[in-house]
mmCIF file of C-alpha atoms in Angstrom:
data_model
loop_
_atom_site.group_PDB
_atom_site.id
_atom_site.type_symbol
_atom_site.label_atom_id
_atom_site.label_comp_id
_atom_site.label_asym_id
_atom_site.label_seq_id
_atom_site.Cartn_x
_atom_site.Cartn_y
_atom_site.Cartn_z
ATOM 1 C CA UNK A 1 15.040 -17.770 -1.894
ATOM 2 C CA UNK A 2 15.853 -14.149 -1.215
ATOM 3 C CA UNK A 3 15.101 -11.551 -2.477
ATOM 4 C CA UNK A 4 19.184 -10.353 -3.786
ATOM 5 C CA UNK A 5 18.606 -13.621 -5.299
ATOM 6 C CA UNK A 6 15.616 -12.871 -7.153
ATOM 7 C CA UNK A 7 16.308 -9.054 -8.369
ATOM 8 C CA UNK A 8 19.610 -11.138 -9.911
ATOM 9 C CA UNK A 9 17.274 -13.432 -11.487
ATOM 10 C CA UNK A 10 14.765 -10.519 -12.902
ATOM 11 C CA UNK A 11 18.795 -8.688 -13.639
ATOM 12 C CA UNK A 12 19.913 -12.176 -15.711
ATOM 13 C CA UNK A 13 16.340 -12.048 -17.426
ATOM 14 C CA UNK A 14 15.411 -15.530 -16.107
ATOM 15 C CA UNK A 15 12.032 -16.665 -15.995
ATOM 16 C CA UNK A 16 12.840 -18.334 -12.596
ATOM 17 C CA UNK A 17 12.836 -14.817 -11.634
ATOM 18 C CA UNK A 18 8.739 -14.820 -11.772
ATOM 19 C CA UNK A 19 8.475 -17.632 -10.828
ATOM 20 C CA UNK A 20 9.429 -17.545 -8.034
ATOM 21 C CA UNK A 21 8.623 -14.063 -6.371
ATOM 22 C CA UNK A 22 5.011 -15.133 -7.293
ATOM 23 C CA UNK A 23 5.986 -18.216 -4.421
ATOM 24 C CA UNK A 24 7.396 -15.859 -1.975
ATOM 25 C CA UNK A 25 5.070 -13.186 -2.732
ATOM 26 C CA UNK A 26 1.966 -14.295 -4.374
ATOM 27 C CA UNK A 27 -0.429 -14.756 -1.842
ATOM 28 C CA UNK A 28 0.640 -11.448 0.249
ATOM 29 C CA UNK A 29 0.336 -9.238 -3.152
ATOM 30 C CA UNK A 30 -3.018 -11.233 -3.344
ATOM 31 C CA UNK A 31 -3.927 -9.885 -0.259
ATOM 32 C CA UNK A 32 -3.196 -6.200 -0.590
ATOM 33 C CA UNK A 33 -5.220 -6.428 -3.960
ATOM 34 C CA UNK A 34 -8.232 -8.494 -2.710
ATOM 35 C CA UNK A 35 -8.706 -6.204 0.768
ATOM 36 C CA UNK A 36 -8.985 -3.042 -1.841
ATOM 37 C CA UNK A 37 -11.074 -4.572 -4.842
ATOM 38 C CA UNK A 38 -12.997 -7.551 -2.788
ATOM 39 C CA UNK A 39 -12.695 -9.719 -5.973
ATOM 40 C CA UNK A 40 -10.933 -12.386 -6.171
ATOM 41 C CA UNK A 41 -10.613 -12.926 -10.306
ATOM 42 C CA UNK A 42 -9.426 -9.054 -10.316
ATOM 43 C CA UNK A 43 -7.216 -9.698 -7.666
ATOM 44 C CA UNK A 44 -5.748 -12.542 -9.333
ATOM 45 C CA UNK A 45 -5.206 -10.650 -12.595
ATOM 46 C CA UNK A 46 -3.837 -7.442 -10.451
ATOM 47 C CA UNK A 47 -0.760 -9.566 -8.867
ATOM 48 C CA UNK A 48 -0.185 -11.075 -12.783
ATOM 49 C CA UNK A 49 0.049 -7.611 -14.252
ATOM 50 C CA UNK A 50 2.267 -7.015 -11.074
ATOM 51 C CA UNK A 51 4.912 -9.529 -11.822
ATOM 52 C CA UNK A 52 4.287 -9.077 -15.265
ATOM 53 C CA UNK A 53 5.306 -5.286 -14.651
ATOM 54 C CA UNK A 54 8.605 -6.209 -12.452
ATOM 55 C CA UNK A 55 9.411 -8.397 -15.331
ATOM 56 C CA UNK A 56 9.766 -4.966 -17.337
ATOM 57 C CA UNK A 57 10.875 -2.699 -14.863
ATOM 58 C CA UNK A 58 13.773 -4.745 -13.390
ATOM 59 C CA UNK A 59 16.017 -4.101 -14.898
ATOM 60 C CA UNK A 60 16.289 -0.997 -15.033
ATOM 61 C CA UNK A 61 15.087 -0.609 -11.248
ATOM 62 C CA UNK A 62 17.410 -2.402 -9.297
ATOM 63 C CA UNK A 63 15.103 -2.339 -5.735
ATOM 64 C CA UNK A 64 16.090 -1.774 -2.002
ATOM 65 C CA UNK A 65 13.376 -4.199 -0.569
ATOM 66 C CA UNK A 66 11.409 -6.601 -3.220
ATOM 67 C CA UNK A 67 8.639 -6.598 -0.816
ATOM 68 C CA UNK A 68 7.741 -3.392 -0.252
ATOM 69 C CA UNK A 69 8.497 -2.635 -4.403
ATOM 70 C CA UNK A 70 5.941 -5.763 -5.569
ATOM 71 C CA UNK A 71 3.694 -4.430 -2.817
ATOM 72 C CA UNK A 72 3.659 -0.994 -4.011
ATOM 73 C CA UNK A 73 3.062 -1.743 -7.768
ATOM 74 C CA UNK A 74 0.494 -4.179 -6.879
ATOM 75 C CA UNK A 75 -1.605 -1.509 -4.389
ATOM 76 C CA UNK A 76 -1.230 1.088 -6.796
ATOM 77 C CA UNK A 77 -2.471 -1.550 -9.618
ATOM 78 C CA UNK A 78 -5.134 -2.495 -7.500
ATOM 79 C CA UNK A 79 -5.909 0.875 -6.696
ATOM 80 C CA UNK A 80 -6.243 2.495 -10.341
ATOM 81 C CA UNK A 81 -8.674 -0.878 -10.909
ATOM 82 C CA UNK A 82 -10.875 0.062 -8.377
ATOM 83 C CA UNK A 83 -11.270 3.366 -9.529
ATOM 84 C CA UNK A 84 -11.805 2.483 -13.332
ATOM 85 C CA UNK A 85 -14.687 -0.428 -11.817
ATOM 86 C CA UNK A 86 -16.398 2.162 -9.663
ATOM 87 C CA UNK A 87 -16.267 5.320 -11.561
ATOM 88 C CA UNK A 88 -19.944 5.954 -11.144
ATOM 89 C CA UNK A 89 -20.857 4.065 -8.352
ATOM 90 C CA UNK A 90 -20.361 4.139 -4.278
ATOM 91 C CA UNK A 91 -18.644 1.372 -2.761
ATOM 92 C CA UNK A 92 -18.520 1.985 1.104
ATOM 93 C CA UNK A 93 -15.487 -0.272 1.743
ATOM 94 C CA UNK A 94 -12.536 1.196 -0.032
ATOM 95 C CA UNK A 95 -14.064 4.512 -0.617
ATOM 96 C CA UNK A 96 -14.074 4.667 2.744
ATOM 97 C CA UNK A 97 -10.048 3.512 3.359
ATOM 98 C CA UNK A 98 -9.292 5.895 0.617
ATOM 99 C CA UNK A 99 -11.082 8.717 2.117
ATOM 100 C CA UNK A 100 -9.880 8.739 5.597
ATOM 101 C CA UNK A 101 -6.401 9.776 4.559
ATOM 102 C CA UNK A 102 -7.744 12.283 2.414
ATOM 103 C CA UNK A 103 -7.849 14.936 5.091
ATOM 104 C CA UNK A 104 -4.132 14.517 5.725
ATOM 105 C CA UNK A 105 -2.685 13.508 2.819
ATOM 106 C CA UNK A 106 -3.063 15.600 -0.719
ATOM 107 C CA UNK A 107 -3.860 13.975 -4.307
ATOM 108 C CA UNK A 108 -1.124 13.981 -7.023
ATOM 109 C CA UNK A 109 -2.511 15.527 -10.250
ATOM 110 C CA UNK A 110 0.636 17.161 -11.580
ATOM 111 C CA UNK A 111 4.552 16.656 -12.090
ATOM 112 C CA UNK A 112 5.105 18.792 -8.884
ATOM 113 C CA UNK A 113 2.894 16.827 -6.704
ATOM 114 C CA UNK A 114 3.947 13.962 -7.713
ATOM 115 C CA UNK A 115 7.781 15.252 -6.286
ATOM 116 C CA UNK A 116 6.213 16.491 -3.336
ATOM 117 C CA UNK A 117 4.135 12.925 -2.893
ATOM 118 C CA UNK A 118 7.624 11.627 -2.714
ATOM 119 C CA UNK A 119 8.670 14.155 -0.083
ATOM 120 C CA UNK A 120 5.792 13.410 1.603
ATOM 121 C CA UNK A 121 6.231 9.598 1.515
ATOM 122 C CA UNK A 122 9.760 10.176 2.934
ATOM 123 C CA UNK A 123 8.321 12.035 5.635
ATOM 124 C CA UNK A 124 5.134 9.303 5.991
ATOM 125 C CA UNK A 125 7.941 6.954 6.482
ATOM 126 C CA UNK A 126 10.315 9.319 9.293
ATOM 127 C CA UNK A 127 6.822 9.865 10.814
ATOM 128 C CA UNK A 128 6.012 6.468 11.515
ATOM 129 C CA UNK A 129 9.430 5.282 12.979
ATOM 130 C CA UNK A 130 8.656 7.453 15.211
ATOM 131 C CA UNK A 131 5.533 5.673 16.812
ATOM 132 C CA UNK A 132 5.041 2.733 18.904
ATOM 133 C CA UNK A 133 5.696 -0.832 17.484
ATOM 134 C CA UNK A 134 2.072 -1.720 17.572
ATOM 135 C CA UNK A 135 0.740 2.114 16.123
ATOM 136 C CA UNK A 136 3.225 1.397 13.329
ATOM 137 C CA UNK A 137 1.582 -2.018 12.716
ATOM 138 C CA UNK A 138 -1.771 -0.983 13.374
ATOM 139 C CA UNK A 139 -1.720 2.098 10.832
ATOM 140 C CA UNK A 140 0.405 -0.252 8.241
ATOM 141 C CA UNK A 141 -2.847 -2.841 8.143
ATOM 142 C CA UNK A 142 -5.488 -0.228 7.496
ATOM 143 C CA UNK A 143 -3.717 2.143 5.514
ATOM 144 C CA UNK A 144 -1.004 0.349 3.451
ATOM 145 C CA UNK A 145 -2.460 -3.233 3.487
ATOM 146 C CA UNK A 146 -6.461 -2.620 3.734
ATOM 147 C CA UNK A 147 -7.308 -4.233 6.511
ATOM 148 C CA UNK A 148 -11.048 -3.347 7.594
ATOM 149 C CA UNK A 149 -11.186 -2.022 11.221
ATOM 150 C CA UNK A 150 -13.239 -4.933 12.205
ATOM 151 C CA UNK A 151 -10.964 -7.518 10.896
ATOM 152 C CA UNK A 152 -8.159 -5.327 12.983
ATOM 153 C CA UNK A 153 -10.420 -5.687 15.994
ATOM 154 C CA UNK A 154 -10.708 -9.213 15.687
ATOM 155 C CA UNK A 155 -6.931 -9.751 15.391
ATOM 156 C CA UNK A 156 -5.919 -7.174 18.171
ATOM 157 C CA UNK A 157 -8.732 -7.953 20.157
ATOM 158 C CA UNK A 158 -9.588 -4.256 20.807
ATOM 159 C CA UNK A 159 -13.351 -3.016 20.005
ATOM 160 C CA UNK A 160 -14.110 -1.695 17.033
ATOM 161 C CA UNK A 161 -14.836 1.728 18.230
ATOM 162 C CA UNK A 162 -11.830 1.860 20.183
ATOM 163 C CA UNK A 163 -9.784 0.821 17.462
ATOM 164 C CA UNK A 164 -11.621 3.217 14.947
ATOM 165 C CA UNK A 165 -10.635 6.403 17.795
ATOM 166 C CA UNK A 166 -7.056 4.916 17.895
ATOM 167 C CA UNK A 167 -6.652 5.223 14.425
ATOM 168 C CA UNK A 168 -8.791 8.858 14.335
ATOM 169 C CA UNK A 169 -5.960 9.778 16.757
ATOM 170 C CA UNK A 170 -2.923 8.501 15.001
ATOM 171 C CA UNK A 171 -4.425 10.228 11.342
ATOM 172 C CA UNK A 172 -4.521 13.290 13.613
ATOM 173 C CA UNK A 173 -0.984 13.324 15.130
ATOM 174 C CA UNK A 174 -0.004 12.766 11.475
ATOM 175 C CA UNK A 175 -1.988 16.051 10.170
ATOM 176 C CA UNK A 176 -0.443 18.043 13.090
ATOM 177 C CA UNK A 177 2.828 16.383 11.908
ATOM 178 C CA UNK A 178 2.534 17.672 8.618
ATOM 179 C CA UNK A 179 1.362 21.261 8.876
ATOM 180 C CA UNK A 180 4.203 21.547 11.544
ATOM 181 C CA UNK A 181 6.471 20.804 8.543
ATOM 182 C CA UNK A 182 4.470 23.080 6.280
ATOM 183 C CA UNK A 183 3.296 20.192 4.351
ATOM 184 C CA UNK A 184 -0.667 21.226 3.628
ATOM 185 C CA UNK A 185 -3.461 18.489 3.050
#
């Protein structure tokens, strides 16, 4: 089915609507949850609150893509879970996803920054049509879909340190990017 279909569905207040993103989409929202919280019964319950959450925000949202909307609400889901689960402790993994775009890329803590977090996704998103086919993939995976670098490496075939410089490089070309704009980390 696509996805017109199924924003009509969520518009006409179906339940078919649910049903059947969670086909189309289930087991990539799955994905995107499970490579940030590494657990598969939160994981589960992340991509039900998701749908659950499209089921009350469409209508009135009436989105572009459905992928890239479920995918957002269910990494920003998956996200705030993480955080609430590891308040006090260290976990290497995702702290350290979440911390190498730190440098570049500044927290939202206030109605401004969240207006200039959408700036700066527009500019994320100018940014990266701008690189090569495979950089574009290859920063995509580790930074929107939480890919480890080894599981990269195993999939592109690169080494690990290789592919850990590659994507040093492409957070730096990014910061440059930015502060030519005036946009500060």
């Amino acid at each position: 089915m696509e996805d017109a279909q199924i924003i009509e569905l969520f518009w006409s207040r179906s339940e078919a609507a649910v049903q059947a993103a969670a086909k189309k989409y289930g087991r990539l929202l799955y994905h995107i949850a499970y490579n940030i919280l590494a657990n598969h019964e939160d994981s589960e319950e992340c991509v039900n609150d998701v749908f659950f959450q499209a089921w009350q925000t469409i209508p009135p949202q009436h989105p572009v893509s459905l992928t890239a909307y479920l995918g957002r609400l269910v990494r920003n889901r998956s996200i705030n879970r993480w955080h609430e689960k590891h308040a006090q402790k260290r976990y290497a993994g995702t702290e350290i996803l979440l911390s190498e775009l730190a440098e570049c890329i500044p927290s939202v803590d206030s109605v401004e920054q969240e207006t200039d977090a959408h700036e700066l996704s527009a500019f994320i998103s100018e940014w990266l049509s701008l690189q090569t086919n495979d950089n574009r993939i290859l920063f995509l995976r580790r930074y929107w879909f939480g890919d480890s670098v080894k599981t990269l490496s195993r999939q592109t075939g690169t080494a690990t340190n290789k592919l850990a410089a590659r994507l040093y490089r492409l957070r730096q070309k990014l910061k440059k990017a930015m502060e030519k704009e005036g946009i500060r980390p």
